[in-house]
Structures are given as structure tokens and as C-alpha cells.
Amino acid sequence: MIIDEKNYMHKSWWKIASALLLIYTFVCGLLLDVPNLPALEETIRNLYFHVGMWFCMMTLFILSVINSIRYLRSFSLKYDIYARQYATVGIVFGLLGYLTGAIWMSYTWADPNNPSFQSFSAVAREPKLIGTAIALLIYFAYLILRDSITDIDKRARISAVYNIFAFAMLFPTIWIVPRLLPSLHPGGQSGNPALDTRDIDHRMLAVFYPAVVGWTLLGVWITTLKIRINILKEKKMMQ
Amino acid sequence: MDNNPENKDKYFERKKDDAMKVCKKIFSLLLFFAFSISAWGQNGNKTTQMEDTMRSNGRIYVVVAVMLTILTGLILYMVRLDRKISKLEKETK
């Protein structure tokens, strides 16, 4: 049985914080000075948006697996709904990260003398691209697995266990393998991804960290709306 | 946030809750900023063609304005959805 109590989902201070941080990100991210890096130039501003998507995805997947574990500890069905919705919105942010990366890549990594689709063979070797594609497909499989089982308890239990496996696969595919191989992303075989002080300085970090928090809170906000709708639906079915 | 189904008939007398008050404050602050930005362009009466804030720096402020409009629209939509769902939750209780 699903009992909903008043919790963080009904508070408004963090939603206002999310909106303000995003407004700050959009204004300062476009207007403040950025270091002039070779090949990147003004596109380094994409860091606030493209990388923000990945941070948000990662946080939502972490929240998803936490709720799966909470389900397995308590067998309370509401945590199953939480886990599923966090994973869905995580995938949406992952896809947005992928799309924004595709645009950014077309004008930086791709050979400027060729149209971007001709340098695809070079760009497609990028290990982070392949790794993220695998990770997202594993999460797609989570949604398919969960929604194809009709028995409510079986569905919750099997998908919660699968979600833990999916989360375990995130680390080799996103964090470990791309850092062992030569990569076009910062932080391939050497260096630190995105936060290397040789690439970006404190001026950029002053926008980057608020951007990450803002995007993450927005992702959580969207998820809480989906969770609340789904809990309402469950309640209606029980009546 | 402004939903109060118990006393719907007393539309003008009912109290706004705290979140609504905060929203109003923020909104009036933003309005103030909007007016002050448009005021910056007024002083200095230059004779060259239309050198106001919005046309300086390669017109990047136009991009900022467009992106902020989209962001505000999306956030207002989120707030609306949030309030609608709160209303539904109250009704099913």
C-alpha cells in the first residue's frame, strides 16, 4: 500500500533555488569572460550546459539506485516508483547531454576542412561516447524489464535488483574505461576531466558549480512531479 | 502554492501562503531589474546609430534575453504543473 506523506517534494525553497541558479547560469555563463583555449574559443561556455547534463544524470541515477535499495530493504512499493522515475529522468538528461555533445563536437573535434559527417570515423572512436551509449542502453533495458512484468511485487523486486547491476555498470563504462584510453575529452590517459585548472580557471568554476547544482535540482524537480503523478495513479487503481 | 480549496468563495480574504509571498517578492525584484536595465540605455544621448546595451558586445545580450525567456517560460510551466498536481493530491485525500 502506498502512503504518501508530506516530504521534500512539497517544499518550494529548493525549487526557487533551482530557478535562481539556472538564471544565474544563463546570464553569467554567456556574459562573463572565459579563457581563450585553442580550438574551443567561446564554445568552452558549453561546459555549463553540456557537462551540467551529465552531472544531473549521474545524480539522478544515484538517487534511483538508492531508492531501489530502499525498496529491497522495506518492500514498500513507493520506492519502486521513485527508482523508476529517477532513472527515466536520468535517461532524458543523458540524451540531452549526448545531443549537446554532438553539436559541440561537430565544431571542435571534427576536421574543419571536411563536413562533420566525414570525420565521423575519427570521432566515433571516442571511448566516452561508446561508454555512455552502453550505459544508457543498460538503463533503457531497466525500463523495458520493469514495465514488461505485470505482477506488481515481482516487477518491483526484479527491477530493483537489475537497477543495482545497471548502476554497477555505470562506473566502468563512464568513469573507468574512458580514462584508460586515449580520448578527445579532457581527462583521457592523463589529466583531470573538465576540472583541470590548466583548462578552466576560478572564473569558470564560479559559474560551473552553481550550474551543476541548478541543473541537478531541476532534474529532481521534474522527477518529483512524475513521482507524484504516478503515486496518484497507483492510488486510483487501488480504489 | 496558492491553492486553498477549503475557502474558495472567500477569494479576496484568504491568506496567501509563504511560498506565494516569496514568489511575489522575487518577481517584483526581477521586474525592478528589468526596468533598471532598460534605464541604462537611456542616459548619454549618443548620436551614433542605436548604441544601447542590447546592441553592444556583438549583441550577446539579445541571446541572453532569448535564453532567459525560454528558461522563465519553462520554469513557470513547471510551477503550474506542480500546483496542478498539488491540487489533485488534495482532491484525492
Short mmCIF file of C-alpha atoms in Angstrom, two decimals:
data_model
loop_
_atom_site.label_atom_id
_atom_site.label_comp_id
_atom_site.label_asym_id
_atom_site.label_seq_id
_atom_site.Cartn_x
_atom_site.Cartn_y
_atom_site.Cartn_z
CA MET A 1 0.00 0.00 0.00
CA ILE A 2 1.27 3.41 -0.88
CA ILE A 3 1.08 6.05 1.79
CA ASP A 4 2.35 9.46 0.86
CA GLU A 5 3.50 11.86 3.47
CA LYS A 6 4.44 15.50 3.09
CA ASN A 7 8.14 15.50 2.28
CA TYR A 8 10.78 17.41 0.32
CA MET A 9 8.61 17.11 -2.81
CA HIS A 10 6.15 19.63 -1.41
CA LYS A 11 8.74 22.16 -0.26
CA SER A 12 9.29 25.14 -2.52
CA TRP A 13 12.60 26.64 -1.34
CA TRP A 14 14.79 24.28 -3.36
CA LYS A 15 12.65 24.78 -6.46
CA ILE A 16 13.14 28.54 -6.17
CA ALA A 17 16.86 27.92 -5.61
CA SER A 18 16.97 25.83 -8.78
CA ALA A 19 15.30 28.58 -10.82
CA LEU A 20 17.61 31.28 -9.46
CA LEU A 21 20.76 29.20 -10.01
CA LEU A 22 19.72 28.47 -13.60
CA ILE A 23 19.02 32.15 -14.29
CA TYR A 24 22.47 32.92 -12.85
CA THR A 25 23.99 30.21 -15.06
CA PHE A 26 22.36 31.54 -18.22
CA VAL A 27 23.33 35.17 -17.57
CA CYS A 28 26.85 34.69 -16.22
CA GLY A 29 27.56 31.69 -18.43
CA LEU A 30 27.04 33.85 -21.51
CA LEU A 31 28.42 37.17 -20.30
CA LEU A 32 31.44 36.53 -18.05
CA ASP A 33 34.92 36.22 -19.53
CA VAL A 34 36.30 32.79 -20.36
CA PRO A 35 39.92 31.76 -21.01
CA ASN A 36 40.78 31.64 -24.70
CA LEU A 37 41.57 27.99 -25.34
CA PRO A 38 42.86 26.63 -28.66
CA ALA A 39 40.12 25.09 -30.85
CA LEU A 40 37.44 25.75 -28.22
CA GLU A 41 37.33 29.56 -28.01
CA GLU A 42 33.84 30.67 -26.91
CA THR A 43 32.45 27.12 -27.07
CA ILE A 44 34.02 26.44 -23.65
CA ARG A 45 30.82 28.06 -22.32
CA ASN A 46 29.12 24.79 -23.26
CA LEU A 47 30.77 23.38 -20.15
CA TYR A 48 27.99 24.98 -18.04
CA PHE A 49 25.29 23.28 -20.08
CA HIS A 50 26.70 20.06 -21.61
CA VAL A 51 28.61 18.91 -18.52
CA GLY A 52 25.71 20.05 -16.33
CA MET A 53 23.51 17.48 -18.10
CA TRP A 54 25.93 14.65 -17.20
CA PHE A 55 26.22 15.72 -13.57
CA CYS A 56 22.44 15.81 -13.36
CA MET A 57 22.14 12.37 -14.99
CA MET A 58 24.69 10.91 -12.59
CA THR A 59 22.90 12.34 -9.53
CA LEU A 60 19.53 11.06 -10.72
CA PHE A 61 20.95 7.57 -11.33
CA ILE A 62 22.48 7.60 -7.84
CA LEU A 63 19.08 8.59 -6.37
CA SER A 64 17.48 5.84 -8.45
CA VAL A 65 19.73 3.11 -7.07
CA ILE A 66 19.33 4.44 -3.52
CA ASN A 67 15.57 4.07 -3.89
CA SER A 68 15.95 0.57 -5.34
CA ILE A 69 17.95 -0.42 -2.25
CA ARG A 70 15.35 1.24 -0.03
CA TYR A 71 12.69 -0.84 -1.79
CA LEU A 72 14.62 -4.07 -1.23
CA ARG A 73 15.01 -3.21 2.46
CA SER A 74 11.40 -2.25 3.10
CA PHE A 75 9.35 -3.74 0.20
CA SER A 76 7.39 -0.50 0.16
CA LEU A 77 6.11 -0.02 -3.39
CA LYS A 78 6.52 3.73 -3.39
CA TYR A 79 10.31 3.34 -3.53
CA ASP A 80 9.88 1.28 -6.69
CA ILE A 81 8.05 4.22 -8.28
CA TYR A 82 10.77 6.61 -7.03
CA ALA A 83 13.54 4.47 -8.52
CA ARG A 84 11.84 4.13 -11.88
CA GLN A 85 11.09 7.83 -12.28
CA TYR A 86 14.59 8.89 -11.23
CA ALA A 87 16.01 6.51 -13.85
CA THR A 88 13.68 7.85 -16.59
CA VAL A 89 14.55 11.49 -16.00
CA GLY A 90 18.22 10.50 -15.69
CA ILE A 91 18.00 8.98 -19.18
CA VAL A 92 16.36 12.15 -20.53
CA PHE A 93 19.24 14.25 -19.18
CA GLY A 94 21.72 11.70 -20.56
CA LEU A 95 20.19 12.01 -24.02
CA LEU A 96 20.30 15.81 -23.77
CA GLY A 97 23.98 15.52 -22.83
CA TYR A 98 24.54 13.32 -25.86
CA LEU A 99 22.76 15.70 -28.24
CA THR A 100 24.54 18.80 -26.93
CA GLY A 101 27.83 16.90 -27.17
CA ALA A 102 27.09 16.03 -30.79
CA ILE A 103 26.60 19.70 -31.67
CA TRP A 104 29.69 20.81 -29.75
CA MET A 105 31.82 18.07 -31.29
CA SER A 106 30.80 18.99 -34.84
CA TYR A 107 32.51 22.36 -34.49
CA THR A 108 35.53 21.45 -32.37
CA TRP A 109 36.73 17.85 -32.83
CA ALA A 110 35.57 17.33 -36.36
CA ASP A 111 38.11 18.21 -39.05
CA PRO A 112 37.27 21.78 -40.12
CA ASN A 113 38.26 21.01 -43.72
CA ASN A 114 35.69 18.25 -44.03
CA PRO A 115 31.98 18.26 -43.28
CA SER A 116 31.44 16.79 -39.83
CA PHE A 117 29.89 13.55 -41.09
CA GLN A 118 33.12 12.72 -42.97
CA SER A 119 35.20 12.85 -39.82
CA PHE A 120 32.69 10.61 -38.04
CA SER A 121 35.05 7.61 -38.13
CA ALA A 122 37.59 9.56 -36.10
CA VAL A 123 35.09 10.96 -33.61
CA ALA A 124 33.21 7.67 -33.16
CA ARG A 125 36.36 6.07 -31.70
CA GLU A 126 35.95 8.34 -28.70
CA PRO A 127 35.69 5.94 -25.72
CA LYS A 128 33.44 8.21 -23.68
CA LEU A 129 30.89 8.24 -26.50
CA ILE A 130 30.79 4.44 -26.70
CA GLY A 131 30.83 4.02 -22.92
CA THR A 132 27.93 6.41 -22.38
CA ALA A 133 25.95 4.75 -25.16
CA ILE A 134 26.38 1.39 -23.40
CA ALA A 135 25.39 2.88 -20.05
CA LEU A 136 22.24 4.50 -21.47
CA LEU A 137 21.26 1.27 -23.25
CA ILE A 138 21.61 -0.62 -19.96
CA TYR A 139 19.20 1.88 -18.40
CA PHE A 140 16.79 1.54 -21.35
CA ALA A 141 16.82 -2.19 -20.60
CA TYR A 142 15.89 -1.38 -16.99
CA LEU A 143 12.75 0.46 -18.15
CA ILE A 144 11.81 -2.29 -20.58
CA LEU A 145 12.38 -5.03 -17.99
CA ARG A 146 10.38 -3.26 -15.30
CA ASP A 147 7.44 -2.29 -17.48
CA SER A 148 7.13 -5.71 -19.14
CA ILE A 149 6.36 -7.51 -15.84
CA THR A 150 2.70 -7.24 -14.88
CA ASP A 151 2.82 -8.59 -11.32
CA ILE A 152 3.44 -5.50 -9.15
CA ASP A 153 5.62 -7.09 -6.47
CA LYS A 154 7.63 -9.22 -8.86
CA ARG A 155 8.13 -6.20 -11.09
CA ALA A 156 9.41 -4.08 -8.23
CA ARG A 157 11.73 -6.77 -6.87
CA ILE A 158 13.33 -7.85 -10.17
CA SER A 159 13.77 -4.31 -11.46
CA ALA A 160 15.28 -3.14 -8.16
CA VAL A 161 17.93 -5.86 -8.38
CA TYR A 162 18.55 -5.09 -12.06
CA ASN A 163 18.88 -1.39 -11.24
CA ILE A 164 21.75 -2.18 -8.87
CA PHE A 165 23.51 -4.11 -11.68
CA ALA A 166 22.89 -1.22 -14.08
CA PHE A 167 24.36 1.21 -11.59
CA ALA A 168 27.40 -1.03 -11.14
CA MET A 169 27.96 -0.93 -14.92
CA LEU A 170 27.87 2.88 -14.97
CA PHE A 171 31.28 3.08 -13.34
CA PRO A 172 33.36 1.06 -15.80
CA THR A 173 31.53 2.50 -18.82
CA ILE A 174 31.59 6.16 -17.84
CA TRP A 175 34.31 6.65 -15.25
CA ILE A 176 36.94 3.93 -15.68
CA VAL A 177 37.32 2.79 -19.31
CA PRO A 178 37.22 6.27 -20.95
CA ARG A 179 40.02 7.39 -18.61
CA LEU A 180 42.28 4.45 -19.51
CA LEU A 181 42.10 5.03 -23.27
CA PRO A 182 43.28 7.92 -25.41
CA SER A 183 40.35 10.32 -25.57
CA LEU A 184 39.34 13.60 -27.15
CA HIS A 185 37.57 14.57 -23.94
CA PRO A 186 39.71 16.19 -21.26
CA GLY A 187 40.98 13.59 -18.78
CA GLY A 188 41.80 10.73 -21.12
CA GLN A 189 45.02 8.91 -20.31
CA SER A 190 46.31 11.96 -18.49
CA GLY A 191 44.74 14.88 -16.70
CA ASN A 192 41.53 15.52 -14.90
CA PRO A 193 38.20 15.62 -16.74
CA ALA A 194 36.69 19.08 -17.10
CA LEU A 195 38.07 20.40 -13.81
CA ASP A 196 41.74 20.72 -14.84
CA THR A 197 42.93 24.16 -13.75
CA ARG A 198 45.03 24.42 -16.92
CA ASP A 199 41.82 24.36 -18.97
CA ILE A 200 39.38 26.31 -16.85
CA ASP A 201 40.09 28.80 -14.09
CA HIS A 202 38.31 30.01 -10.98
CA ARG A 203 36.14 32.41 -13.00
CA MET A 204 34.60 29.46 -14.79
CA LEU A 205 34.26 27.36 -11.65
CA ALA A 206 32.23 30.20 -10.10
CA VAL A 207 29.62 29.57 -12.79
CA PHE A 208 30.16 25.84 -13.24
CA TYR A 209 29.37 24.68 -9.70
CA PRO A 210 26.12 26.72 -9.39
CA ALA A 211 25.20 25.44 -12.87
CA VAL A 212 25.62 21.82 -11.78
CA VAL A 213 23.52 22.37 -8.65
CA GLY A 214 20.84 24.24 -10.62
CA TRP A 215 20.54 21.57 -13.30
CA THR A 216 20.51 18.78 -10.72
CA LEU A 217 17.75 20.44 -8.71
CA LEU A 218 15.74 20.95 -11.91
CA GLY A 219 16.12 17.24 -12.70
CA VAL A 220 14.96 16.32 -9.20
CA TRP A 221 12.01 18.74 -9.52
CA ILE A 222 10.85 17.14 -12.78
CA THR A 223 11.22 13.71 -11.20
CA THR A 224 9.19 14.61 -8.11
CA LEU A 225 6.33 15.76 -10.34
CA LYS A 226 6.42 12.42 -12.19
CA ILE A 227 6.59 10.51 -8.90
CA ARG A 228 3.58 12.39 -7.51
CA ILE A 229 1.52 11.73 -10.63
CA ASN A 230 2.40 8.04 -10.56
CA ILE A 231 1.56 7.71 -6.85
CA LEU A 232 -1.82 9.33 -7.59
CA LYS A 233 -2.36 6.83 -10.42
CA GLU A 234 -1.49 3.88 -8.15
CA LYS A 235 -3.94 5.18 -5.54
CA LYS A 236 -6.69 5.47 -8.10
CA MET A 237 -6.09 1.87 -9.18
CA MET A 238 -6.29 0.66 -5.58
CA GLN A 239 -9.67 2.34 -5.01
CA MET B 1 1.10 27.17 -3.97
CA ASP B 2 -1.91 29.45 -3.96
CA ASN B 3 -4.40 26.63 -3.74
CA ASN B 4 -6.86 26.75 -0.93
CA PRO B 5 -9.90 24.66 -1.77
CA GLU B 6 -11.46 24.99 1.71
CA ASN B 7 -12.43 28.64 1.33
CA LYS B 8 -12.77 29.11 -2.37
CA ASP B 9 -15.66 31.53 -2.04
CA LYS B 10 -13.63 33.95 0.09
CA TYR B 11 -11.28 34.65 -2.74
CA PHE B 12 -10.09 38.04 -1.57
CA GLU B 13 -9.95 37.32 2.13
CA ARG B 14 -7.97 34.12 2.12
CA LYS B 15 -4.34 34.29 3.09
CA LYS B 16 -1.58 33.63 0.59
CA ASP B 17 0.86 31.04 1.84
CA ASP B 18 4.55 31.77 2.40
CA ALA B 19 5.78 30.32 -0.88
CA MET B 20 3.45 32.60 -2.81
CA LYS B 21 4.74 35.59 -0.88
CA VAL B 22 8.34 34.62 -1.69
CA CYS B 23 7.44 34.23 -5.36
CA LYS B 24 5.86 37.67 -5.41
CA LYS B 25 8.91 39.22 -3.84
CA ILE B 26 11.23 37.58 -6.35
CA PHE B 27 9.01 38.59 -9.23
CA SER B 28 8.92 42.22 -8.16
CA LEU B 29 12.71 42.15 -7.74
CA LEU B 30 13.10 40.79 -11.28
CA LEU B 31 10.74 43.47 -12.60
CA PHE B 32 12.85 46.10 -10.85
CA PHE B 33 15.98 44.73 -12.54
CA ALA B 34 14.28 44.67 -15.90
CA PHE B 35 13.34 48.33 -15.59
CA SER B 36 16.80 49.34 -14.38
CA ILE B 37 18.43 47.55 -17.34
CA SER B 38 16.23 49.42 -19.79
CA ALA B 39 17.10 52.65 -17.95
CA TRP B 40 20.85 52.17 -18.52
CA GLY B 41 20.42 52.61 -22.21
CA GLN B 42 18.69 55.97 -21.78
CA ASN B 43 21.48 58.19 -20.48
CA GLY B 44 24.22 59.72 -22.61
CA ASN B 45 22.15 60.52 -25.74
CA LYS B 46 24.68 59.36 -28.35
CA THR B 47 24.39 60.46 -31.94
CA THR B 48 25.77 57.23 -33.46
CA GLN B 49 23.26 54.63 -34.51
CA MET B 50 21.39 52.97 -31.66
CA GLU B 51 24.24 52.28 -29.23
CA ASP B 52 22.24 50.93 -26.33
CA THR B 53 23.03 47.99 -24.07
CA MET B 54 21.17 45.47 -26.17
CA ARG B 55 23.25 46.30 -29.25
CA SER B 56 26.68 46.30 -27.55
CA ASN B 57 29.22 43.45 -27.40
CA GLY B 58 28.15 41.79 -30.63
CA ARG B 59 24.51 41.82 -29.39
CA ILE B 60 25.17 38.97 -26.97
CA TYR B 61 22.51 40.46 -24.64
CA VAL B 62 19.87 39.60 -27.21
CA VAL B 63 20.91 35.94 -26.90
CA VAL B 64 20.76 36.25 -23.11
CA ALA B 65 17.26 37.73 -23.35
CA VAL B 66 16.06 34.94 -25.64
CA MET B 67 17.53 32.21 -23.45
CA LEU B 68 16.15 33.78 -20.28
CA THR B 69 12.69 34.00 -21.85
CA ILE B 70 12.77 30.30 -22.68
CA LEU B 71 14.07 29.42 -19.22
CA THR B 72 11.44 31.54 -17.46
CA GLY B 73 8.73 30.01 -19.62
CA LEU B 74 9.87 26.51 -18.74
CA ILE B 75 10.13 27.30 -15.02
CA LEU B 76 6.67 28.90 -14.95
CA TYR B 77 5.33 25.80 -16.69
CA MET B 78 6.97 23.64 -14.01
CA VAL B 79 5.40 25.77 -11.25
CA ARG B 80 2.00 25.41 -12.91
CA LEU B 81 2.33 21.64 -13.19
CA ASP B 82 3.46 21.49 -9.56
CA ARG B 83 0.39 23.41 -8.41
CA LYS B 84 -1.95 21.32 -10.52
CA ILE B 85 -0.57 18.12 -9.04
CA SER B 86 -0.85 19.56 -5.51
CA LYS B 87 -4.50 20.30 -6.23
CA LEU B 88 -5.09 16.75 -7.46
CA GLU B 89 -3.40 15.36 -4.34
CA LYS B 90 -5.68 17.42 -2.13
CA GLU B 91 -8.73 16.23 -4.02
CA THR B 92 -7.86 12.53 -3.71
CA LYS B 93 -7.20 12.76 0.02
#
